[in-house]
Short mmCIF file of C-alpha atoms and ligand atoms in Angstrom, two decimals:
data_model
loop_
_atom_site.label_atom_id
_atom_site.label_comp_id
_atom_site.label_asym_id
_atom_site.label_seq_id
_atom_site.Cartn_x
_atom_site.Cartn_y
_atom_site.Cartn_z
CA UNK A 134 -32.08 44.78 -90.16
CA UNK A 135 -32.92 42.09 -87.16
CA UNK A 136 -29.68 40.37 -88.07
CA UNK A 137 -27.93 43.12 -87.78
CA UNK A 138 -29.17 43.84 -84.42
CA UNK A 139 -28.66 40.30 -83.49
CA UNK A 140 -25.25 41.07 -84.04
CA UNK A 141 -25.35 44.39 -82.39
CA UNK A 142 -26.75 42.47 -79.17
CA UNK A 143 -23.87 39.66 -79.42
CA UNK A 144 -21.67 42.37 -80.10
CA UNK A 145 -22.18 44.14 -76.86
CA UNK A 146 -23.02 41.10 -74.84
CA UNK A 147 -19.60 39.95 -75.41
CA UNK A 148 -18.12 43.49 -74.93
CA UNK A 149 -19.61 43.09 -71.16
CA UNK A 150 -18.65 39.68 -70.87
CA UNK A 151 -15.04 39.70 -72.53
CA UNK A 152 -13.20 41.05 -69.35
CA UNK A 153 -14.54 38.67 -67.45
CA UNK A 154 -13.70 35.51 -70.08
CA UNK A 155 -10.45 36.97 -70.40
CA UNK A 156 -10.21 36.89 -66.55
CA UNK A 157 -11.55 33.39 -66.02
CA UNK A 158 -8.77 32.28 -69.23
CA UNK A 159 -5.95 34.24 -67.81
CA UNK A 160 -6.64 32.50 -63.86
CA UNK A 161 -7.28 28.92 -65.17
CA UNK A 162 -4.61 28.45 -68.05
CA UNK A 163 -1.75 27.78 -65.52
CA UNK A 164 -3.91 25.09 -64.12
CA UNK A 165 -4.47 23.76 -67.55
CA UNK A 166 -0.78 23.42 -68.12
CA UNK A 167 -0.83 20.71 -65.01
CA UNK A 168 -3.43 18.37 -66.31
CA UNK A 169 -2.14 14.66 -66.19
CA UNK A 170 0.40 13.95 -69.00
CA UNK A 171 1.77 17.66 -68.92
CA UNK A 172 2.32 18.05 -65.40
CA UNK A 173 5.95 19.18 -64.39
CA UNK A 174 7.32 18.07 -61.03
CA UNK A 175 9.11 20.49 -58.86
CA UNK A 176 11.28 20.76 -55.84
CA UNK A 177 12.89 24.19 -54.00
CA UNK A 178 16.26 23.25 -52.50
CA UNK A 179 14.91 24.03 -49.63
CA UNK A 180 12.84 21.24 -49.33
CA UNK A 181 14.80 18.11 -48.37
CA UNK A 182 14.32 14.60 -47.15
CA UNK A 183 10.51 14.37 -48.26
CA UNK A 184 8.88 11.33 -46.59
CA UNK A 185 5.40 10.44 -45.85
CA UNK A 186 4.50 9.74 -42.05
CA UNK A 187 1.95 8.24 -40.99
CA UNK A 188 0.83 6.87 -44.19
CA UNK A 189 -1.62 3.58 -43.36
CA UNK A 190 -2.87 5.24 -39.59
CA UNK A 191 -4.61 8.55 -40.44
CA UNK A 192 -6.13 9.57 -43.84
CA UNK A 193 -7.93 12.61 -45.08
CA UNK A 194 -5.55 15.48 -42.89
CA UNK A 195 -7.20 18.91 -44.70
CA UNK A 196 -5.45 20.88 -41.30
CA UNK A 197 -1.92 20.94 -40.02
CA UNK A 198 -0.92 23.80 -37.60
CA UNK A 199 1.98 24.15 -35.40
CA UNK A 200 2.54 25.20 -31.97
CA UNK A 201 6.29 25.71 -32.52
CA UNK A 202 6.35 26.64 -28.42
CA UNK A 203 5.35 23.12 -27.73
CA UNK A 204 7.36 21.49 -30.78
CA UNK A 205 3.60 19.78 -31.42
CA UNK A 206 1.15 19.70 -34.65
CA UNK A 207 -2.17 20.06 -34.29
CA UNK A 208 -3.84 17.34 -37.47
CA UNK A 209 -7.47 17.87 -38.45
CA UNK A 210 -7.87 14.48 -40.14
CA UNK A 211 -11.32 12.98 -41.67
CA UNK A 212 -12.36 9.42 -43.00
CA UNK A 213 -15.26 10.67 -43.59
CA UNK A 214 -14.74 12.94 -46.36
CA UNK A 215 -14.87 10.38 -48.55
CA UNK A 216 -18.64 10.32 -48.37
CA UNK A 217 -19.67 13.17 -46.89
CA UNK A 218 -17.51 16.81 -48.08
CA UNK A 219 -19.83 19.59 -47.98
CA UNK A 220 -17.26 22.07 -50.06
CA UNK A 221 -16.96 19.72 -53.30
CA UNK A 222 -20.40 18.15 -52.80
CA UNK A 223 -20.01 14.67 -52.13
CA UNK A 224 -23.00 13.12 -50.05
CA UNK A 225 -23.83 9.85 -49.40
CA UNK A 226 -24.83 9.54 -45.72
CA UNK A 227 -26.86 7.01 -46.85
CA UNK A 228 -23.72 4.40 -46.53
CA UNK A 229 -21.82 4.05 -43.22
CA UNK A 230 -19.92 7.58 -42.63
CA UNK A 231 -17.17 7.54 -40.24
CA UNK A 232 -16.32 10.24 -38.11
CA UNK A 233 -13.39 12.27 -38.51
CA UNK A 234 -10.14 12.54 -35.12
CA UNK A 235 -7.99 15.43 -34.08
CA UNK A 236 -4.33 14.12 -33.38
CA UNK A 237 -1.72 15.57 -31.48
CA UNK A 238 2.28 15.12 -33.25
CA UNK A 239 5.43 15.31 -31.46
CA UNK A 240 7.48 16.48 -34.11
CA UNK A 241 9.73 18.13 -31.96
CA UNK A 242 10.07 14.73 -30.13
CA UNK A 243 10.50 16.64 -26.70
CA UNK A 244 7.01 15.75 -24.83
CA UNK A 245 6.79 12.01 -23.92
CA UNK A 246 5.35 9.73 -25.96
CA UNK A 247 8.05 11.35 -28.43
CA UNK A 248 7.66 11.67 -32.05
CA UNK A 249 4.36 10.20 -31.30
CA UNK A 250 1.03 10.47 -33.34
CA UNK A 251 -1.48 10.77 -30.03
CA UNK A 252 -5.82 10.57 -31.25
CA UNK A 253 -7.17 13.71 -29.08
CA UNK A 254 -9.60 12.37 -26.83
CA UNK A 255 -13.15 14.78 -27.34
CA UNK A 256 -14.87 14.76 -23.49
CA UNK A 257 -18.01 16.27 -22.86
CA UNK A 258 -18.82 15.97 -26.19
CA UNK A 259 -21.94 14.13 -28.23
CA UNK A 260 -20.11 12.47 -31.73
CA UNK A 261 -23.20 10.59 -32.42
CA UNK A 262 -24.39 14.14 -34.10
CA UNK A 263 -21.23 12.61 -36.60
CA UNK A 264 -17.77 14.87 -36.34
CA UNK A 265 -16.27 16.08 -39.80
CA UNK A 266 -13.50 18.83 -38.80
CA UNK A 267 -11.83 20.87 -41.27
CA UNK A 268 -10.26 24.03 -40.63
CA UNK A 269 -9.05 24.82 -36.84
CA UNK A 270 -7.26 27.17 -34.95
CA UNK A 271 -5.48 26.92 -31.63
CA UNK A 272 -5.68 30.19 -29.37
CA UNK A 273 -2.32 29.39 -26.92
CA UNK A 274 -3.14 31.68 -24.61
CA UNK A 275 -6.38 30.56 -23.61
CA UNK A 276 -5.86 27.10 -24.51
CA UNK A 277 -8.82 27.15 -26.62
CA UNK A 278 -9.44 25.17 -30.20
CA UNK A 279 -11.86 26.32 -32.83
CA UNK A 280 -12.45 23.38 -35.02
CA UNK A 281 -14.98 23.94 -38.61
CA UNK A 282 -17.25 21.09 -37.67
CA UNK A 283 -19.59 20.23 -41.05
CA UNK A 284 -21.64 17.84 -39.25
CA UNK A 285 -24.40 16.44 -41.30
CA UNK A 286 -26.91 17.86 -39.33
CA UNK A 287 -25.66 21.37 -40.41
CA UNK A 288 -21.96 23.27 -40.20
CA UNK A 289 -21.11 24.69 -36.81
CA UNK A 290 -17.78 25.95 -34.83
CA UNK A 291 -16.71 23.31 -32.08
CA UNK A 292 -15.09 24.60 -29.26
CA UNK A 293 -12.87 22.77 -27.28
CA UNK A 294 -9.90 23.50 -23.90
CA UNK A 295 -7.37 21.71 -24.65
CA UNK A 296 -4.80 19.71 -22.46
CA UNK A 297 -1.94 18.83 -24.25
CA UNK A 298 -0.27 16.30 -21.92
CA UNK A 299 -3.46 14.26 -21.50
CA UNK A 300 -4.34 14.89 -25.28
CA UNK A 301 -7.46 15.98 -24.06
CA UNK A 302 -9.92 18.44 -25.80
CA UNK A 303 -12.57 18.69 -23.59
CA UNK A 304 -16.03 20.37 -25.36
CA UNK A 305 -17.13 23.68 -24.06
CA UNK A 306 -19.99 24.72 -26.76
CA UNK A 307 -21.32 24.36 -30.47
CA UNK A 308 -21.64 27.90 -32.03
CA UNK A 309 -23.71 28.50 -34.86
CA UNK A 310 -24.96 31.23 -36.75
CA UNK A 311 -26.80 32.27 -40.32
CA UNK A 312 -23.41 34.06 -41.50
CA UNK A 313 -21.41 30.57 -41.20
CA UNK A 314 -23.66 29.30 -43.86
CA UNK A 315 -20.10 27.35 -45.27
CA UNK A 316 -17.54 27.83 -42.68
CA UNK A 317 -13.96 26.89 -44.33
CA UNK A 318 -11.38 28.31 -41.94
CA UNK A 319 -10.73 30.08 -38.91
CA UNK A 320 -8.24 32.90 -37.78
CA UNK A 321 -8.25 33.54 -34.07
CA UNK A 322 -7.50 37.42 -33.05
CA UNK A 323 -7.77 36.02 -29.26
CA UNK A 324 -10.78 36.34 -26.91
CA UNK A 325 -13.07 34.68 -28.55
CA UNK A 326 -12.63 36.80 -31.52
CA UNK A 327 -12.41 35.32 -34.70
CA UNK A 328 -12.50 35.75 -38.92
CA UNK A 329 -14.01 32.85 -40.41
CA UNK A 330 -14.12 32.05 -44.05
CA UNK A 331 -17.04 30.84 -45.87
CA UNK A 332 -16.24 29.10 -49.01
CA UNK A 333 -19.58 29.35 -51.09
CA UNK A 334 -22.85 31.41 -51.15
CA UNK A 335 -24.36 28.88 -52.81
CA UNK A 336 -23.68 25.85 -50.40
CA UNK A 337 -23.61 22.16 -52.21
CA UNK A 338 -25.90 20.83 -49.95
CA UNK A 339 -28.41 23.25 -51.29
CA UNK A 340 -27.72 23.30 -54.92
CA UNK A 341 -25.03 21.28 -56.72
CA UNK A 342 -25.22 23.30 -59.56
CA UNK A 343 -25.55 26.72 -58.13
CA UNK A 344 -22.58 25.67 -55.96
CA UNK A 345 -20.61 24.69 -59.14
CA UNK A 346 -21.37 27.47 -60.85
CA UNK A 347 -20.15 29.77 -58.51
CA UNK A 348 -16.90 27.99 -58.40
CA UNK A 349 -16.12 28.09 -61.98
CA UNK A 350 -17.62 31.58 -62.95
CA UNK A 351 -15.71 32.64 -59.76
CA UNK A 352 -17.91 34.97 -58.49
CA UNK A 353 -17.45 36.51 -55.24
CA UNK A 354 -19.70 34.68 -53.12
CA UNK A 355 -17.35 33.54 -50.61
CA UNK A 356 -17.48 35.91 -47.40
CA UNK A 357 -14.65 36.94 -44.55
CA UNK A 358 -16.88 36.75 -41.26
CA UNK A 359 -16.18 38.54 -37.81
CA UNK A 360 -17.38 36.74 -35.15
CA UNK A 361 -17.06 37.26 -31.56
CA UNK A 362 -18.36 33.93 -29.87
CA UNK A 363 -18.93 36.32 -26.51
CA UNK A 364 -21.33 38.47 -28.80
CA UNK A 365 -23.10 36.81 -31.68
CA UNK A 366 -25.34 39.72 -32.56
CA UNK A 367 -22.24 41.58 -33.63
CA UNK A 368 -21.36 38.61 -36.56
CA UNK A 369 -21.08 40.81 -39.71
CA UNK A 370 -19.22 40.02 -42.77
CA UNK A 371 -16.28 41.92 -43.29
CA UNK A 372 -15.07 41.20 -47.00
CA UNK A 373 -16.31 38.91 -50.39
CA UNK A 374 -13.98 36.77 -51.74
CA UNK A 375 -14.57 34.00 -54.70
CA UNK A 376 -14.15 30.63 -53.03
CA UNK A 377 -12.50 32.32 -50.20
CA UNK A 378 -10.93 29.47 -48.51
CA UNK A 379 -7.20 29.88 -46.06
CA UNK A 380 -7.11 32.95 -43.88
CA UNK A 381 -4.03 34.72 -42.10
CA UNK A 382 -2.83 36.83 -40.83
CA UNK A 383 0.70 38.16 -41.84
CA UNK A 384 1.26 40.95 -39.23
CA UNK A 385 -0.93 43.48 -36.86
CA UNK A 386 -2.62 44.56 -40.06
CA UNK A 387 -2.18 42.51 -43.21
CA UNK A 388 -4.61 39.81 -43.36
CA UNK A 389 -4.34 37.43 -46.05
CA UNK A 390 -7.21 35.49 -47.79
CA UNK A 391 -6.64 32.36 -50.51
CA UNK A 392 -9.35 32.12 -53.24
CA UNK A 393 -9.86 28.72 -54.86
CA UNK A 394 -11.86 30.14 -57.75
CA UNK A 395 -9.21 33.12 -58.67
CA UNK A 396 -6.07 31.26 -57.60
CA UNK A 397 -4.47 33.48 -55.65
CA UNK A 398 -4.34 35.30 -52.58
CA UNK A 399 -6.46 38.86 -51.49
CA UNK A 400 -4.87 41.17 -48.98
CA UNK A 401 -6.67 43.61 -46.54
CA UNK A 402 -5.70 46.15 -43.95
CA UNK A 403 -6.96 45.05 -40.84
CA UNK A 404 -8.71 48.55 -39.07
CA UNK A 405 -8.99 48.93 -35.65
CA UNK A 406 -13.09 47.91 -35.31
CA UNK A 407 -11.98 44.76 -37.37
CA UNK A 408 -13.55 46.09 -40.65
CA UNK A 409 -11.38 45.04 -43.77
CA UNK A 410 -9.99 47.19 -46.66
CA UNK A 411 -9.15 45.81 -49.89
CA UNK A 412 -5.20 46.34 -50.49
CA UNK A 413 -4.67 44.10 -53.12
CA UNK A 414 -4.73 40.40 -54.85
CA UNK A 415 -1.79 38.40 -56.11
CA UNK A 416 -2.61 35.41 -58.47
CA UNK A 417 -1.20 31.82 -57.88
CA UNK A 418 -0.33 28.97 -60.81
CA UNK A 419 -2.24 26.69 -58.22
CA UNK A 420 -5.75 27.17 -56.50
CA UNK A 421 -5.20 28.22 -53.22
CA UNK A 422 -6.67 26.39 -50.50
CA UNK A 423 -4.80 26.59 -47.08
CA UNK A 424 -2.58 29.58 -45.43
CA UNK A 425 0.06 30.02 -43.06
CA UNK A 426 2.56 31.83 -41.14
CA UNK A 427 5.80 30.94 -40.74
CA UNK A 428 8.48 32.25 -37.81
CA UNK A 429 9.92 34.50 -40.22
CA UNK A 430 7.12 36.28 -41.31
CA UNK A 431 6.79 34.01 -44.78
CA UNK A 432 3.29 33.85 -45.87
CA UNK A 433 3.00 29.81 -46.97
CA UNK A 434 0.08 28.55 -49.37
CA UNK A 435 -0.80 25.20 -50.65
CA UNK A 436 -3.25 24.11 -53.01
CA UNK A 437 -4.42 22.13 -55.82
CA UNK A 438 -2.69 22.60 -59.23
CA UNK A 439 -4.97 20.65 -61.05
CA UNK A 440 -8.41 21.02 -59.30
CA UNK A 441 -10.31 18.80 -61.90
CA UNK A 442 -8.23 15.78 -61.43
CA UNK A 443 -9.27 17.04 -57.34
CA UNK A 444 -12.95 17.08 -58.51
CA UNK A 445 -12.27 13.62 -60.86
CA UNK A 446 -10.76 12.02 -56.74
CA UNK A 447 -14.08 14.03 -54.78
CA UNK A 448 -16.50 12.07 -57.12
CA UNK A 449 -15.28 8.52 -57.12
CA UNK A 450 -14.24 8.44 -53.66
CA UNK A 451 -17.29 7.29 -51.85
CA UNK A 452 -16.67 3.66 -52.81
CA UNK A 453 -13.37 3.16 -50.94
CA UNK A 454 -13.28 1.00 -48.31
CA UNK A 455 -9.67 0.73 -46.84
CA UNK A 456 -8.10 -2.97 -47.17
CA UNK A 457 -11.07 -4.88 -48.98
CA UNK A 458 -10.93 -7.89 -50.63
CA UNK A 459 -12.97 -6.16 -53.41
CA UNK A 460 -10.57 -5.07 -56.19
CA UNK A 461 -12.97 -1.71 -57.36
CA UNK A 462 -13.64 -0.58 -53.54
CA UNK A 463 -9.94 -0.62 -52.87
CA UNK A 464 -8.92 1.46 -56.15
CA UNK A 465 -11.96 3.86 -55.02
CA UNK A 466 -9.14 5.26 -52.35
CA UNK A 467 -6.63 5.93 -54.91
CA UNK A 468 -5.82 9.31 -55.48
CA UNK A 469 -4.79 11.18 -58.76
CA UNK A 470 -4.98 14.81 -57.36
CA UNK A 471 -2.08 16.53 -57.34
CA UNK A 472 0.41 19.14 -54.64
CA UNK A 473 1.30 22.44 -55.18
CA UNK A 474 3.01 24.89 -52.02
CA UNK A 475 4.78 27.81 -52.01
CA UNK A 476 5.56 31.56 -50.10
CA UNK A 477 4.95 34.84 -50.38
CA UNK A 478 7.02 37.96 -48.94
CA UNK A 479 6.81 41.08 -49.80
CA UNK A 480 10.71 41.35 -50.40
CA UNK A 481 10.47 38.65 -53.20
CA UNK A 482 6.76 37.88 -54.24
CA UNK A 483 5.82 34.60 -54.75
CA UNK A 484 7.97 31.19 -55.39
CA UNK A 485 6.63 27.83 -56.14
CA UNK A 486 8.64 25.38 -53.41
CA UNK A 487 6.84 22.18 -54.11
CA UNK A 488 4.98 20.74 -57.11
CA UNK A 489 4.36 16.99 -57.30
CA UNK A 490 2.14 14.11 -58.87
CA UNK A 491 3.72 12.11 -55.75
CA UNK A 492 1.84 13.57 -52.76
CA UNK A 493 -1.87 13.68 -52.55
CA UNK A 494 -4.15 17.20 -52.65
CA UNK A 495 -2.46 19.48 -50.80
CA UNK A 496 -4.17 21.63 -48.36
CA UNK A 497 -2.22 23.41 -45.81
CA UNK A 498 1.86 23.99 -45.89
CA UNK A 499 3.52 24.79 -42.39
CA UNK A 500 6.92 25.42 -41.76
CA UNK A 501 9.02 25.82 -38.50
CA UNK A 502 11.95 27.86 -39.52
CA UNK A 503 13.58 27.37 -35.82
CA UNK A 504 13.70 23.55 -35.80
CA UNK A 505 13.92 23.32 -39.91
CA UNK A 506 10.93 20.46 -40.45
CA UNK A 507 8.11 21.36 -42.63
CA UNK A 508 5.16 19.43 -43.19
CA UNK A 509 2.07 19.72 -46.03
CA UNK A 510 -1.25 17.78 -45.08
CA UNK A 511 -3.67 17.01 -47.66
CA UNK A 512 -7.28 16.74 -48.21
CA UNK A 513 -7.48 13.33 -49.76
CA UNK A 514 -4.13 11.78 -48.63
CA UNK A 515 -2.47 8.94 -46.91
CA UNK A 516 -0.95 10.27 -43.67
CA UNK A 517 1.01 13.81 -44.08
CA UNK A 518 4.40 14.67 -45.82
CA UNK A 519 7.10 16.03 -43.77
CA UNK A 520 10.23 17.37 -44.95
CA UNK A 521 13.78 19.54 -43.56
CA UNK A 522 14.28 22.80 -44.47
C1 NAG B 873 -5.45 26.50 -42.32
O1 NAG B 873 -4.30 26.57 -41.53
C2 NAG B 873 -4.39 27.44 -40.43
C3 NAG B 873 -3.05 27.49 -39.75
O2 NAG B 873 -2.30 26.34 -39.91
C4 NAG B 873 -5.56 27.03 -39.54
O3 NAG B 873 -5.69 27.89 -38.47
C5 NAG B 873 -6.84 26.99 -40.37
O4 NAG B 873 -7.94 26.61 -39.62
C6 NAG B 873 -6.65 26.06 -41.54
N1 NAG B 873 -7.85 25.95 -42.33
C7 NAG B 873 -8.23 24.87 -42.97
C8 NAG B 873 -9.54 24.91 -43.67
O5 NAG B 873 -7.57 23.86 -42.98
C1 NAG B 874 2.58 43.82 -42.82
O1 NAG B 874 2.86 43.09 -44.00
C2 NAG B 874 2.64 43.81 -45.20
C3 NAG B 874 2.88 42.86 -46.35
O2 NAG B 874 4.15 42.26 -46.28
C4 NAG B 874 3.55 45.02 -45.23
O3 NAG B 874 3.32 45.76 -46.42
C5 NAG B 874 3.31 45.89 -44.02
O4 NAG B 874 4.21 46.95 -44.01
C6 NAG B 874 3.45 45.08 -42.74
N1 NAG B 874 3.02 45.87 -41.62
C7 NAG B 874 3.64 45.85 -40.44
C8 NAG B 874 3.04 46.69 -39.37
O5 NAG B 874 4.64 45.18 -40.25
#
């Protein structure tokens, strides 16, 4: 009798759970298929002359966005991660953690010093507080940056005015608040307006494991935040998404939200008092970390195709020291994590454009259509990769 209703329990514990096993094997057996040794490389015609810029003079780029008016790219680049990355859960401010730079790139090569990489210079602003940006977003019309600062002290919004011919960002205030527990990325709907992601309920700081565990059982505990800087009291959180990482918007209505936990990508109608409605998900044979908008209306994604041999580069990282003479520090910056980007229309779904051992952790893809260069940043990379459409 009590082993059959043993069984009986097992039986409908697993009839509750199966859905969601079947779920977590259906979203992670593409990325199983690009573990090292199995891993197929992959170009889109439409990807040509692939080089890496930059490579030896800025490291770490999670952000690239383009302000195709200007011709310029906007880099979110930081050293630092290597010791200190709040959304995998690497922390070891107890060694020397350097502080991460925003750059400014001509790729247009049209504003003097052309095709140059220019270091923003941060006034009015206090880095010994240590400066680790990740996501931002550049508001043209008021000239206004948001940069995702996880400072060690805590995670906060940075906002800067920006002057592009001085390469000046000069510091106007530090916003925080108790729904940007784990503040991934920002979309700006102008004004001061903005949706932020946050990746985790469970934040690494706080509990490895709970973090983890979130991750992999990919629950929804990531949020979609509306924020209006103007009016903090009126922060509420809009939508749940697991691991809810990129956001962007595709039109006056469609927002678009990457999850790194259910690779893929969640849309929502956008209503009129900024509240979000579900439309629907599409699934990804990569996690999905960073979005974009191109000029044509192409939603572009980039991710990480095999996010353990990611987690494998998060965990050993915090012994590299660039250029020493000791043999285990310098293979400490190596990287084994590999690139995925693609698009998304409506008109014909979703297409894989890039797929390489050859490029380092891809985070964000941009694209301007007009001028035909493309470039993809990544988290733990040497410099950025830039290609011609
Ligand atoms: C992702 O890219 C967009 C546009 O390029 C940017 O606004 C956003 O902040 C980025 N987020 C992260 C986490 O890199
Ligand atoms: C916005 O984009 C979505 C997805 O491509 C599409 O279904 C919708 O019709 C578009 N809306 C507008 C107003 O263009």
């Amino acid at each position: 009798m009590a082993a059959i209703a043993k069984a009986a329990i097992y039986v409908v514990a697993l009839a509750v759970i199966a859905p969601f096993l079947y779920d977590r094997y259906v979203g992670f057996v593409p990325l199983l298929a690009n573990r090292a040794g199995k891993f197929v490389e992959f170009r889109d015609s439409t990807i040509k002359d692939v080089r890496v810029k930059f490579g030896g003079d800025i490291r770490n780029c999670e952000d690239v966005m383009l302000v195709e008016d200007l011709g310029i790219a906007l880099l979110s680049c930081d050293e630092g991660r290597d010791r200190w990355n709040t959304v995998m859960g690497t922390f070891r401010p107890d060694l020397d953690v350097k502080n991460g730079k925003l750059y400014i790139y001509d790729y247009a090569q049209q504003n003097p010093p052309k095709g140059e990489l220019r270091a923003i210079i941060l006034k009015n602003f206090e880095i010994s507080d240590s400066f680790h940006p990740l996501g931002i977003e550049y508001d043209h019309i008021a000239s206004t940056l948001y940069v995702v600062n996880h400072a060690l002290s805590g995670s906060r919004i940075e906002v800067f005015t920006v002057d592009f011919p001085s390469a000046t960002a000069t510091h106007t205030q530090t916003f925080k608040h108790e729904l940007l527990h784990t503040p991934n990325s920002i979309h700006s709907l102008g004004n001061g307006k903005l949706y932020i992601t946050n990746d985790h309920y469970f934040p690494s700081a706080v509990s490895p494991i709970l973090s983890k565990i979130e991750t992999f059982s990919g629950l929804p505990g990531g949020t979609v935040t509306y924020i209006d800087i103007n009016d903090p009291q009126a922060a509420r959180v809009v939508a749940r998404v697991p691991f809810a990482n990129g956001i962007a918007m595709l039109n006056s209505t469609t927002l678009a939200v990457g999850s790194s936990s259910k690779p893929g990508v969640y849309f929502f109608d956008v209503e009129s008092d900024q509240s979000l409605v579900f439309k629907n998900v599409i699934r990804a044979p990569s996690s999905v970390d960073n979005l974009s908008v191109d000029g044509s209306g192409a939603l572009l994604l980039a991710g990480h195709p095999d996010p353990f041999r990611l987690m494998h580069v998060s965990k050993n990282r915090w012994a590299c020291v660039v250029g020493s003479d000791v043999e285990e520090e310098r293979r400490a910056c190596g990287c084994i994590a590999p690139s995925w980007a693609g698009e998304w229309t409506e008109a014909r779904g979703l297409r894989t454009l890039y797929k390489s051992e050859g490029f380092c952790s891809s985070t964000t893809l941009v694209r301007d259509v007009e001028r035909g260069v493309g470039m993809i940043s990544g988290l733990y990379s040497d410099g950025i990769l830039q290609f011609s459409l």
